[in-house]
Structures are given as structure tokens and as C-alpha cells.
CSV table of C-alpha atoms in Angstrom, one decimal:
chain,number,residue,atom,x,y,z
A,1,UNK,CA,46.4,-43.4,21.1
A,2,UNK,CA,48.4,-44.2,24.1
A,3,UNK,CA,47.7,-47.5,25.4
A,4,UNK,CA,50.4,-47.9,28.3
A,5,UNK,CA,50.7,-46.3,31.4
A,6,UNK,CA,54.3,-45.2,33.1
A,7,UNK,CA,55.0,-46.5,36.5
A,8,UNK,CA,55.0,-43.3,38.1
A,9,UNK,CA,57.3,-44.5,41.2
A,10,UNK,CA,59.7,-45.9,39.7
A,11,UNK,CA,61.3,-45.7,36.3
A,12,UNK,CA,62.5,-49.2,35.5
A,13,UNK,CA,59.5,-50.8,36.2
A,14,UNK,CA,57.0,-52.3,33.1
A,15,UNK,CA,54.4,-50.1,32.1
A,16,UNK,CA,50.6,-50.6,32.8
A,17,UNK,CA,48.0,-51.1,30.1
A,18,UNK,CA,45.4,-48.9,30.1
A,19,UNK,CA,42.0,-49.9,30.3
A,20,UNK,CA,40.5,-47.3,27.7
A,21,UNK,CA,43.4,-46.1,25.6
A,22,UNK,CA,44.6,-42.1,25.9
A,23,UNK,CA,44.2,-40.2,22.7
A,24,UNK,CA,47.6,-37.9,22.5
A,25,UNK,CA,45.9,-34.7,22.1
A,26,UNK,CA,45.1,-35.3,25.9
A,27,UNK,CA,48.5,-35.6,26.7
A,28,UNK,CA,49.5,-32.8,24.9
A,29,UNK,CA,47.0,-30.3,26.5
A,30,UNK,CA,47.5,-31.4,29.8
A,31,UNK,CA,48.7,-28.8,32.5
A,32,UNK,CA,52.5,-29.4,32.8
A,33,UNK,CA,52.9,-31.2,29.2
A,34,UNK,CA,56.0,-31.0,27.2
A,35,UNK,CA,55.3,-29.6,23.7
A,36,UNK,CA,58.3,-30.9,22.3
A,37,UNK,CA,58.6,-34.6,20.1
A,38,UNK,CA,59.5,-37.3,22.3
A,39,UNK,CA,58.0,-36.3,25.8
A,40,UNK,CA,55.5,-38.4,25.8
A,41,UNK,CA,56.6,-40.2,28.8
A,42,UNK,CA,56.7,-37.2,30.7
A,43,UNK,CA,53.5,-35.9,29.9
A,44,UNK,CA,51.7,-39.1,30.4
A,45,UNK,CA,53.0,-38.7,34.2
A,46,UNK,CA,51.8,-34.9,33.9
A,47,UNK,CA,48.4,-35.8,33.1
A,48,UNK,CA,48.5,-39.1,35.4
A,49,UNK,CA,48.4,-36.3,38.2
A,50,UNK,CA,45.5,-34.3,37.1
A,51,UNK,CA,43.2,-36.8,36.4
A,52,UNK,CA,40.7,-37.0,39.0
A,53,UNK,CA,38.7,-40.5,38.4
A,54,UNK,CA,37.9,-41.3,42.0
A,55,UNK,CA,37.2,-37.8,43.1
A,56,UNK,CA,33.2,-37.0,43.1
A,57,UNK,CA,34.4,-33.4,42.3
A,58,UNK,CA,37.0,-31.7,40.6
A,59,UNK,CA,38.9,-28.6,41.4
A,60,UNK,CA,37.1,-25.7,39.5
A,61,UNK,CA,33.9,-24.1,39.0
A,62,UNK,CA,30.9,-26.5,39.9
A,63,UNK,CA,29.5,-25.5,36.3
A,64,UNK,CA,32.5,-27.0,34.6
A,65,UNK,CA,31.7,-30.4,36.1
A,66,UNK,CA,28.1,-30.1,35.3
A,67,UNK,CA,29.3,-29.5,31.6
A,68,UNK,CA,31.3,-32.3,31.9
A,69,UNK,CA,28.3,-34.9,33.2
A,70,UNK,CA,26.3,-33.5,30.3
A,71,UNK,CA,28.7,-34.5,28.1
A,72,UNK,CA,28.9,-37.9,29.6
A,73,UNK,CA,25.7,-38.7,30.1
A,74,UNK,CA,23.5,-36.6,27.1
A,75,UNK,CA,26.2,-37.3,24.3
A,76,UNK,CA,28.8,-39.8,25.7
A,77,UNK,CA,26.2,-42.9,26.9
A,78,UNK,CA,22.6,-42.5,25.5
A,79,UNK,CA,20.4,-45.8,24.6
A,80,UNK,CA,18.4,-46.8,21.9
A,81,UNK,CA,14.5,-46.0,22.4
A,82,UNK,CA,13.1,-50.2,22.2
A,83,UNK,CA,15.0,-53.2,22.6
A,84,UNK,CA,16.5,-54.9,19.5
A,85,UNK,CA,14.4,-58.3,18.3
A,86,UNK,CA,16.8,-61.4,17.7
A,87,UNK,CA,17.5,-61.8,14.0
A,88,UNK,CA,14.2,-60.1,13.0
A,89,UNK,CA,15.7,-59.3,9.5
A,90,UNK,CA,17.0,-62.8,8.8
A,91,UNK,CA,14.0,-64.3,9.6
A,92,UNK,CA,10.5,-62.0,8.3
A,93,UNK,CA,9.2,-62.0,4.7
A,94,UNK,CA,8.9,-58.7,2.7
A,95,UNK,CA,5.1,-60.1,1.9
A,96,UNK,CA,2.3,-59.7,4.2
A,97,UNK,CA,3.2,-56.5,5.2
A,98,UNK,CA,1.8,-53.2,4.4
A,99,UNK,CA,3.4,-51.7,0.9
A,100,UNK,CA,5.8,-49.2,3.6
A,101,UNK,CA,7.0,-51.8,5.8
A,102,UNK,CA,7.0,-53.9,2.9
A,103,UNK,CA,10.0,-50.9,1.3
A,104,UNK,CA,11.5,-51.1,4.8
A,105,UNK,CA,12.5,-54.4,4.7
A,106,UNK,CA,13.3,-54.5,1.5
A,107,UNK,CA,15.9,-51.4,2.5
A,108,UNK,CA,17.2,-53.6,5.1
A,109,UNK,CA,17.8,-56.7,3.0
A,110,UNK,CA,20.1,-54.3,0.8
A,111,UNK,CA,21.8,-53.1,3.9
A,112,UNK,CA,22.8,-56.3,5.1
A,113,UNK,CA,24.2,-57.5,1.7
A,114,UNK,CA,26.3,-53.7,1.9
A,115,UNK,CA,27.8,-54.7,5.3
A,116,UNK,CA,29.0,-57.8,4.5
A,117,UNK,CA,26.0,-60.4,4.0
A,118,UNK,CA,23.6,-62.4,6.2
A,119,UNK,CA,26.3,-65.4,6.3
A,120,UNK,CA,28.9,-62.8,7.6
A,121,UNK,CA,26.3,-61.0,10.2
A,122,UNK,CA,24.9,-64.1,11.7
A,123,UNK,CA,28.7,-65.3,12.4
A,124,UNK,CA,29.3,-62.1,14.9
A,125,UNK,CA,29.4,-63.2,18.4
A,126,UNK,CA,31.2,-60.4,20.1
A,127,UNK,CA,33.0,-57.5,19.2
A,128,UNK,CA,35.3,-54.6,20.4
A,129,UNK,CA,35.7,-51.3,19.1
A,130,UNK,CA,38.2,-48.4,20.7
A,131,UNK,CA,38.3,-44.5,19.9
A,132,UNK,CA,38.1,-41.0,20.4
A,133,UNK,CA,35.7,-38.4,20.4
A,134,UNK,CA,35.8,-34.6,20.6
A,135,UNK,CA,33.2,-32.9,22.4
A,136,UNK,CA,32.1,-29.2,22.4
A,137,UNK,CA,28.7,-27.1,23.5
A,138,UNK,CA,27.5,-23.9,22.1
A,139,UNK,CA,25.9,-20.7,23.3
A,140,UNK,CA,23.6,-21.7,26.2
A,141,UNK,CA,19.9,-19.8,25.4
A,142,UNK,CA,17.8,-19.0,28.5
A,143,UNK,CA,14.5,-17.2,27.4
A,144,UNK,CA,15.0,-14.6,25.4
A,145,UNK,CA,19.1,-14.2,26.9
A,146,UNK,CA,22.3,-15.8,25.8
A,147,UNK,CA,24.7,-17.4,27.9
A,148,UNK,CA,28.3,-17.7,27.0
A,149,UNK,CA,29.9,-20.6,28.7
A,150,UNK,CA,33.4,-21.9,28.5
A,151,UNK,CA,32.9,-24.6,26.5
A,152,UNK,CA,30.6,-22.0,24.1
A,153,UNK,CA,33.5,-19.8,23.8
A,154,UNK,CA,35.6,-22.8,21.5
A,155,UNK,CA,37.0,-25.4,24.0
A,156,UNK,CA,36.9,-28.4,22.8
A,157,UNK,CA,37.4,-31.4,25.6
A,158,UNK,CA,38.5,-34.6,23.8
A,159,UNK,CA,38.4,-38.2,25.5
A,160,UNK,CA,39.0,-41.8,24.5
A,161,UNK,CA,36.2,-44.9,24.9
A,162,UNK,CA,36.6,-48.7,24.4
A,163,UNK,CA,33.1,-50.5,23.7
A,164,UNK,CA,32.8,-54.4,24.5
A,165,UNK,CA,29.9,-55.8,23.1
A,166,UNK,CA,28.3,-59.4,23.2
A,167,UNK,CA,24.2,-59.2,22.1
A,168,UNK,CA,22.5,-56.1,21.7
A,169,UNK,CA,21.9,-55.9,25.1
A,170,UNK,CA,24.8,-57.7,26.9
A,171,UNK,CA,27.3,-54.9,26.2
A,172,UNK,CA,29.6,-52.7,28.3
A,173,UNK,CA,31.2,-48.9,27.3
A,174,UNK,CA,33.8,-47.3,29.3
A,175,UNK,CA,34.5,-42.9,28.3
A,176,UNK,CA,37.3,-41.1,29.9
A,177,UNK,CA,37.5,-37.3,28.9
A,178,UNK,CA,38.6,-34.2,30.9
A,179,UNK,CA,40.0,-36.0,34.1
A,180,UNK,CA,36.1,-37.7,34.0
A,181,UNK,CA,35.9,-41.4,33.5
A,182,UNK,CA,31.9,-42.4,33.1
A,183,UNK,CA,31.0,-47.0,32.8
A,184,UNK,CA,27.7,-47.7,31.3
A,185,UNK,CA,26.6,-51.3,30.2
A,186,UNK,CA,24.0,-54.0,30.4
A,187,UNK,CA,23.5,-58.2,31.6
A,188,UNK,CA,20.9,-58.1,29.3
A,189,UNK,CA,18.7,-58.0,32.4
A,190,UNK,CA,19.3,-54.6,33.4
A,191,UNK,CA,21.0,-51.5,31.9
A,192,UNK,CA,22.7,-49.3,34.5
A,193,UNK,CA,25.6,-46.2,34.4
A,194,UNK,CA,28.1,-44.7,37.0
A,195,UNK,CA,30.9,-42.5,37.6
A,196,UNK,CA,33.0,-40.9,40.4
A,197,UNK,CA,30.5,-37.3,40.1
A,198,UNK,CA,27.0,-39.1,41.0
A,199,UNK,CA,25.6,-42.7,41.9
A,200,UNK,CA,25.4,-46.2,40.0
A,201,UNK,CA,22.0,-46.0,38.9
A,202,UNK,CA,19.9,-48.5,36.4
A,203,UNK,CA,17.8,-47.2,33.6
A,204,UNK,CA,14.7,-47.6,33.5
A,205,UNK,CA,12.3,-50.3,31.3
A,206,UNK,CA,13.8,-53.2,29.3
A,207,UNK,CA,17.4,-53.5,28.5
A,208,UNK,CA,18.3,-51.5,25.2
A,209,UNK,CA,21.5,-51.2,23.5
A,210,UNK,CA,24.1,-48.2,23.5
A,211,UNK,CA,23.1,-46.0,20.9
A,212,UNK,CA,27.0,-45.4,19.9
A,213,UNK,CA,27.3,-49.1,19.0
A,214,UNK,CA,24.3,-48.1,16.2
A,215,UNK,CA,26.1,-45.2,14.8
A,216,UNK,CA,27.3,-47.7,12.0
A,217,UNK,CA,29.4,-49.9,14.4
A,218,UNK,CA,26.9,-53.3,14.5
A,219,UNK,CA,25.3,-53.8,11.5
A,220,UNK,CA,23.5,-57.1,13.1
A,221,UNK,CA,21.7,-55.1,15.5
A,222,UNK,CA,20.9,-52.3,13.2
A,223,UNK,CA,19.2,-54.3,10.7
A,224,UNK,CA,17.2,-55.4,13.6
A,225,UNK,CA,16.3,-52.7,14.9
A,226,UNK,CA,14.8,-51.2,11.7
A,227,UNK,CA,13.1,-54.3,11.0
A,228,UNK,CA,9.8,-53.5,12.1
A,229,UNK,CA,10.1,-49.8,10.5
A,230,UNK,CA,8.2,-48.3,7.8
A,231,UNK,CA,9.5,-46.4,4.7
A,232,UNK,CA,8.3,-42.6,4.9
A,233,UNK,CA,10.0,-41.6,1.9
A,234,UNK,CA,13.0,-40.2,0.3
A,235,UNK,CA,15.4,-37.3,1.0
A,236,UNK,CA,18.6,-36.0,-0.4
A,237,UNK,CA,21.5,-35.8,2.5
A,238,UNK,CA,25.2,-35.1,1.8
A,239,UNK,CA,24.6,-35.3,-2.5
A,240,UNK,CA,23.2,-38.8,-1.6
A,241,UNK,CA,19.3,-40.1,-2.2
A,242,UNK,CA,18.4,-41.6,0.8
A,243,UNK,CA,15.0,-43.9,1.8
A,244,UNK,CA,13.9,-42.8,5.0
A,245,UNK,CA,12.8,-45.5,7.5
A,246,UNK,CA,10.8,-44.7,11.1
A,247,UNK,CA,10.5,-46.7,14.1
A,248,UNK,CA,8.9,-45.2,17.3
A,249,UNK,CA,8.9,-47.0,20.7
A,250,UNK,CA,5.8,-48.8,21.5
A,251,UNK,CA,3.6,-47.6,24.7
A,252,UNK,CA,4.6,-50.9,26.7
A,253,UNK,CA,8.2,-49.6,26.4
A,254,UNK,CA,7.4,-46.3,27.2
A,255,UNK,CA,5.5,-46.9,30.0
A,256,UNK,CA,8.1,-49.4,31.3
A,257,UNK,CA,10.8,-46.4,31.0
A,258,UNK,CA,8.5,-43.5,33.3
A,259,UNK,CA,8.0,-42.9,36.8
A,260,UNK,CA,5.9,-41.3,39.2
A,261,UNK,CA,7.5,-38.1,38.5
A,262,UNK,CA,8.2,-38.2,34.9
A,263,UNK,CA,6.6,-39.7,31.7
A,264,UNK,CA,8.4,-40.6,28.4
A,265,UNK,CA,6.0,-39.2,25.6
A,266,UNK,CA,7.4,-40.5,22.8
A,267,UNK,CA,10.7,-41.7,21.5
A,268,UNK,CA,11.5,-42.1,18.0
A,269,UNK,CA,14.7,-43.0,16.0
A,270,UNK,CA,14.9,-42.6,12.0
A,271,UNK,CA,17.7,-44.2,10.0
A,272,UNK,CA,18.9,-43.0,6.3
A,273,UNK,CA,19.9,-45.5,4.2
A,274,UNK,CA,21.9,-44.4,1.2
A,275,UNK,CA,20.0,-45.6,-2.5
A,276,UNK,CA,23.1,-46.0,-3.9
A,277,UNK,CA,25.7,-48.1,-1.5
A,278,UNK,CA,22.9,-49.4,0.3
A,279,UNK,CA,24.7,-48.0,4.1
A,280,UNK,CA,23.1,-46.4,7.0
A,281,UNK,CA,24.8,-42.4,6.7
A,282,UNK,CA,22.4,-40.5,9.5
A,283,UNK,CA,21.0,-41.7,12.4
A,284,UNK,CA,18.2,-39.4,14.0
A,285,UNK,CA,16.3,-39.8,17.0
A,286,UNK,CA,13.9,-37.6,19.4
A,287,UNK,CA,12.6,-38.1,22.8
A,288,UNK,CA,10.2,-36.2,24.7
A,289,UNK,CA,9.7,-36.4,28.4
A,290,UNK,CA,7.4,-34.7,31.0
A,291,UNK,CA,8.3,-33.4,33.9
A,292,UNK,CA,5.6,-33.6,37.2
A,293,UNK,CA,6.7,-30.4,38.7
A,294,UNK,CA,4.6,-28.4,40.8
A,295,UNK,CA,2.4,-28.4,44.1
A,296,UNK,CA,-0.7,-27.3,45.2
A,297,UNK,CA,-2.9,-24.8,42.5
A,298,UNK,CA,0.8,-25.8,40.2
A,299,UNK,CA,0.4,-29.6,40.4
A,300,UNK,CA,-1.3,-29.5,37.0
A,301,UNK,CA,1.8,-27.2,35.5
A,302,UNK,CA,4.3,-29.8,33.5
A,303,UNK,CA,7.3,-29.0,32.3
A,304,UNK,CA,8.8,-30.9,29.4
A,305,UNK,CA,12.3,-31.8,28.1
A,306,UNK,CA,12.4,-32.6,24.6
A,307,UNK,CA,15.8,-34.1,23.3
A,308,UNK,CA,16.6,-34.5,19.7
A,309,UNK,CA,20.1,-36.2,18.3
A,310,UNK,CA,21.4,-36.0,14.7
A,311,UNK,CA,24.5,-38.8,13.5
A,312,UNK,CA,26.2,-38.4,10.3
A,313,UNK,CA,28.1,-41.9,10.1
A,314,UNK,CA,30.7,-42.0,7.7
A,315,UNK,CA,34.3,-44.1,6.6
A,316,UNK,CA,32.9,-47.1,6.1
A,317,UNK,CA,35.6,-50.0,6.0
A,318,UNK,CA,35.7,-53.2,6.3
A,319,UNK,CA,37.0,-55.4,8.9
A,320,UNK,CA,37.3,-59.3,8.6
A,321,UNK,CA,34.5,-59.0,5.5
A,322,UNK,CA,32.2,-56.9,7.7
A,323,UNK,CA,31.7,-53.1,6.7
A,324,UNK,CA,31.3,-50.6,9.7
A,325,UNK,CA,32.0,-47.1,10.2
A,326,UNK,CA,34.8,-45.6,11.3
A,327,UNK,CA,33.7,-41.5,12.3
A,328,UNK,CA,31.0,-39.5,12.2
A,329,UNK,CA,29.3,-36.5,13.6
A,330,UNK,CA,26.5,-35.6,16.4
A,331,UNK,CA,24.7,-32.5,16.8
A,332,UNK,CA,22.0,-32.7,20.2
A,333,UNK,CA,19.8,-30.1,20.7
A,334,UNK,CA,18.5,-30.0,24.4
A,335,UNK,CA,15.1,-28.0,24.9
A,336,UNK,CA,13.3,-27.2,27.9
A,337,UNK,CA,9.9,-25.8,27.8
A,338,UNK,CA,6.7,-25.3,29.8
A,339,UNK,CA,4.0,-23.7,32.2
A,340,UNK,CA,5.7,-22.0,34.6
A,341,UNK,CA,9.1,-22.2,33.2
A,342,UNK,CA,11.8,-20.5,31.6
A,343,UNK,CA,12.6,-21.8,28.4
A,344,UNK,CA,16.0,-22.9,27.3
A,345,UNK,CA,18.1,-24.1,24.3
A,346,UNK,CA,21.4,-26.2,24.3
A,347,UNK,CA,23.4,-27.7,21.8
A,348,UNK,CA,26.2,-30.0,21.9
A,349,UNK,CA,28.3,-32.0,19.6
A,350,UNK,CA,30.7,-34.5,19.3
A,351,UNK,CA,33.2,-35.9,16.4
A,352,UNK,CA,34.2,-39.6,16.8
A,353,UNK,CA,36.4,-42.0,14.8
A,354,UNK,CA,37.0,-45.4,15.4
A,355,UNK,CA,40.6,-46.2,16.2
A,356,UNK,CA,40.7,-49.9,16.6
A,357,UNK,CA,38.0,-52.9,16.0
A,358,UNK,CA,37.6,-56.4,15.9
A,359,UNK,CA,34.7,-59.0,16.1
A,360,UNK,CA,34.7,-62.9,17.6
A,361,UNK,CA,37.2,-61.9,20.7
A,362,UNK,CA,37.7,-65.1,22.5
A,363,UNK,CA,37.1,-65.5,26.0
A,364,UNK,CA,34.9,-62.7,26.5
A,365,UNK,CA,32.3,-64.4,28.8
A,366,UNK,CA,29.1,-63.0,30.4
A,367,UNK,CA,30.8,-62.3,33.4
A,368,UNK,CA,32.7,-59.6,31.9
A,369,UNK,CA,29.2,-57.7,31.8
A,370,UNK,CA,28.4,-58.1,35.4
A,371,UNK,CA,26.8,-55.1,37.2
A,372,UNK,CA,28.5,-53.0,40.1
A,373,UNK,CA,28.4,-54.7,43.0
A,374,UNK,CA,26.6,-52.2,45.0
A,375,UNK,CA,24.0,-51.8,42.1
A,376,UNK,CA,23.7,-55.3,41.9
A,377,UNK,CA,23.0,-55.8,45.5
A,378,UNK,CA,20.2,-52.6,45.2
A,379,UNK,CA,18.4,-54.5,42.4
A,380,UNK,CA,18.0,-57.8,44.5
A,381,UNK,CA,16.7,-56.1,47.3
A,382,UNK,CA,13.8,-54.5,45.3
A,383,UNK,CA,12.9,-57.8,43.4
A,384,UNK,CA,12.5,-59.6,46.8
């Protein structure tokens, strides 16, 4: 991955880091690029002058950059249904609990000794992690018609993300891909996202973390997370036994996270953990929302958005005695159904590895994890 940037003015000037590293397939596919070994100053420059970061719109078909913002937003930046209790798992007894949550943390007592131990966990303070993904969507299904889009016909756009993380929920993630760049992050107060194509905007209910950085990245937060789970049973993935563990969002959270024109139903995440290296290898989660559409004799119709997301996390290795993954594999499925609508079918996926990693980065500070200014400013006015 590229991690300097030419000076395009002059040529005996130093080069600029880059904020989120380039992976070279970029460059290579960029209008303009040199094929040939050793050009990859010039094709840094050609795809320095497509990019369009600080343009709200791109040159092309409007329904490229909506493809684009689905990628960014659905796959690229999603969040974790609850909020992550502090050191849950380090702290609760497997007794006094019912015999499945009982199993649960039992399961999570052997995940934490397969990432590295409690000693090991509990030392994390902060962490880094930079990569790339490749994104793709299939055949777009409207009723009973399918859809061929560009990115349905085998075009694959790839990108590169850097991911700077403090707490669970004082964490910043930064995605460039396709000549898009898209910032999400949280205070630990509030959780908000932006890029050039639409406004900052905060999401709504409690801070929660990035679900990326639970796709085998922090083992800390994941065994918190599943610590109030319960064991539903057992299931063969990938020639591997696997205990199943559930956790569903609670209605306070829920409640917190809808609005006067759209309620969360539910929101549910299920982690398999492997019976035989003790690791988390799929991550699973669905959410179900309802739209209030509708006026008059149609204010009763709803329509409803149902969004379910499917991880394989795999390469574990380990990294200063702490075992994370390193790649893995999503599958979404987006489906839109109701009274008075047509109903539709999307899928998307995305391929990720983990180029680079570290944890304990010294003098990364709260202030790092500020919100835009802008945003900032919007929140203070509505608490006054």
C-alpha cells in the first residue's frame, strides 16, 4: 500500500504522507496509469487528479455515486447494535446465571485465553489498524424484475481505511475508495459520520462501536460484548464445530436509536466461536427498521427495511502476544418490503485484510476523536 504522496508541483520537493494509505490496485486502475513496473510515481499523480474528495458529486451517472454511498455507509461504516459494558467478561461469574448464559461465558472465558489472555487484554489502551477492502454489489431485484447494474455486471471498486481506536466507543475510521473518502467516529458521547456526497450527521441513541473493529480486530471489546449473551447451540461452519452465542439490543437502546418517522424493531448480532481454537470465525447480525410512510387513508401503511450482515473472520495472528484477524469476508443482504411498496433485494460484499496493526500508540489523546466542528456546534445548540 502506498503511503506517500508526490508533490504534484514540483518534482524535488519531499513527498506527503497520506492519511489513509493507497492500496496499488488503485493506482493501477486509475484513468491514465502506466501499466508498466516502476511507474508508480506517475500514476499516483494520475489518480491524484481524479480523485474527487471535496466534490459533493462526481462526474458520471448519479446512480454510480449512489452505489458508491451504499458502499460507504451500508458496508464501509455500520455500528454495533448496544453499547459495549466495561470489562464485563473480566469481572462476572459463570454461576448465578441461567445454564445458557452460564455456556456463554464460559465460551468467552476460552476466547479470551485464545486471544492472548486477560493479563494481555486488560493492557490495551489504544490501537491502530490499516487496510484494504474490495467491494462489489450483485444483481439489483425489484419485484418480480432484475436489474443489472454496473457494479452487478463484475466491477469490483477497491479502497483503503485506517482505524484509530481508544475505548469501544472513543474510536475514529477514515475509508477512501473510488475517488470517495467517507470519516465516521465517536467522543464516546456521540457517534457521528460525513463525507463530501451528504452532511455530517450523528447517529442516533448511545455511542456504539464500529462494527469493523469486531470483525476479529478487538478482542477486549468482543468479549464484552458477548458477555451478557446466551448459548443457542452448536453449528458446523467452514469444517469447524462452532457454539453459537446471541445477544439482541435491549428496548431502551432501541428506542433511544428511532424517530418520529422510523422505528428500530429489533437488532440482533450472533457471534461463532470455534470449539476447537476457541476464536470468533463469523460475525452475524440483523436489523429491522420501519418506515412511517404514508398520509391520509395510507398513514397506517409501513414499509420496513430489514438488513442482515454475514463476517467470515479469518488469519488470525498475533501481534505483540495479542491474536487478531487479519481478512475476512461480508455478504449484506438489503431487503425492502411492505404495504404499498414494491419489494426489493440487494446484495453486497466486501473482502478485507488487515495490512498493518499495532496496540498502545503513544500520544493518541482524546482530542484526536473530536467531532466536526460544524457537527459539534449543531449538538450544543440542541442540548441548550
Amino acid at each position: 500500500m502506498r503511503k506517500l504522496c508526490p508533490n504534484l508541483d514540483r518534482d524535488d520537493s519531499l513527498d506527503t504522507v497520506l492519511e489513509v494509505p493507497i492500496p496499488d490496485e488503485m493506482l493501477i486502475n486509475a484513468p491514465g496509469a502506466d501499466k508498466r513496473r516502476g511507474a508508480g510515481g506517475a500514476n499516483m499523480r494520475a489518480w491524484l487528479k481524479n480523485q474527487a474528495f471535496d466534490r459533493a458529486t462526481v462526474d458520471g451517472a448519479a446512480s454510480a455515486t449512489a452505489e458508491l454511498q451504499l458502499f460507504l455507509n451500508v458496508v464501509g461504516s455500520p455500528l454495533i447494535p448496544c453499547p459495549v459494558p466495561h470489562d464485563r467478561a473480566f469481572s462476572r461469574s459463570i454461576r448465578d446465571s441461567s445454564i445458557q448464559a452460564s455456556t456463554a461465558k464460559y465460551i468467552i472465558q476460552q476466547y479470551i485465553a485464545a486471544t492472548g489472555g486477560q493479563a494481555a487484554l486488560q493492557g490495551v489502551r489504544s490501537m491502530y489498524a490499516v487496510g484494504k477492502v474490495r467491494m462489489c454489489a450483485s444483481e439489483f431485484h425489484l419485484g418480480d424484475q432484475t436489474v443489472t447494474t454496473a457494479a452487478a455486471q463484475g466491477r469490483a471498486e477497491v479502497g483503503g481505511f485506517v482505524l484509530w481506536h481508544k475505548t469501544p466507543e472513543v474510536w475514529f475510521f477514515e475509508l477512501i475508495i473510488a475517488g470517495h473518502k467517507m470519516s465516521a467516529g465517536s467522543d464516546g458521547k456521540v457517534a457521528w459520520r460525513q463525507s463530501a456526497a451528504e452532511h455530517s450527521h450523528v447517529s442516533r441513541g448511545p455511542p456504539r462501536p464500529l462494527r469493523r473493529s469486531l470483525q476479529g480486530l478487538d478482542p477486549r471489546s468482543i468479549a464484552n460484548l458477548f458477555s451478557d449473551a446466551v448459548c443457542i447451540g452448536e453449528k458446523i461452519l467452514h469444517n469447524e464445530e462452532c457454539f453459537i452465542l446471541k445477544l439482541e439490543a435491549g428496548a431502551a437502546t432501541l428506542r433511544a436509536r428511532s424517530a418520529p418517522a422510523f422505528d428500530i424493531i429489533h437488532h440482533t448480532v450472533w457471534g461463532y466461536f470455534s470449539q476447537r481454537t476457541g476464536l470468533l470465525i463469523q460475525l452475524e447480525d440483523s436489523h429491522l427498521l420501519r418506515m412511517k410512510s404514508g398520509k391520509g387513508h395510507r398513514r397506517s401503511e409501513n414499509i420496513f427495511w430489514e438488513t442482515s450482515m454475514e463476517s467470515v473472520i479469518s488469519d488470525y495472528r498475533y501481534i505483540d502476544g495479542i491474536n487478531i484477524a487479519h481478512g475476512g469476508h461480508t455478504n449484506v443482504t438489503l431487503f425492502r418490503y411492505g404495504e404499498g411498496s414494491v419489494n426489493h433485494k440487494r446484495k453486497l460484499e466486501e473482502t478485507w485484510t488487515v495490512e498493518e496493526a499495532d496496540f498502545n500508540v503513544h500520544g493518541l489523546t482524546t482530542d484526536y476523536f473530536l467531532p466536526p466542528a460544524d457537527l459539534k456546534k449543531d449538538v450544543e445548540d440542541q442540548n441548550k
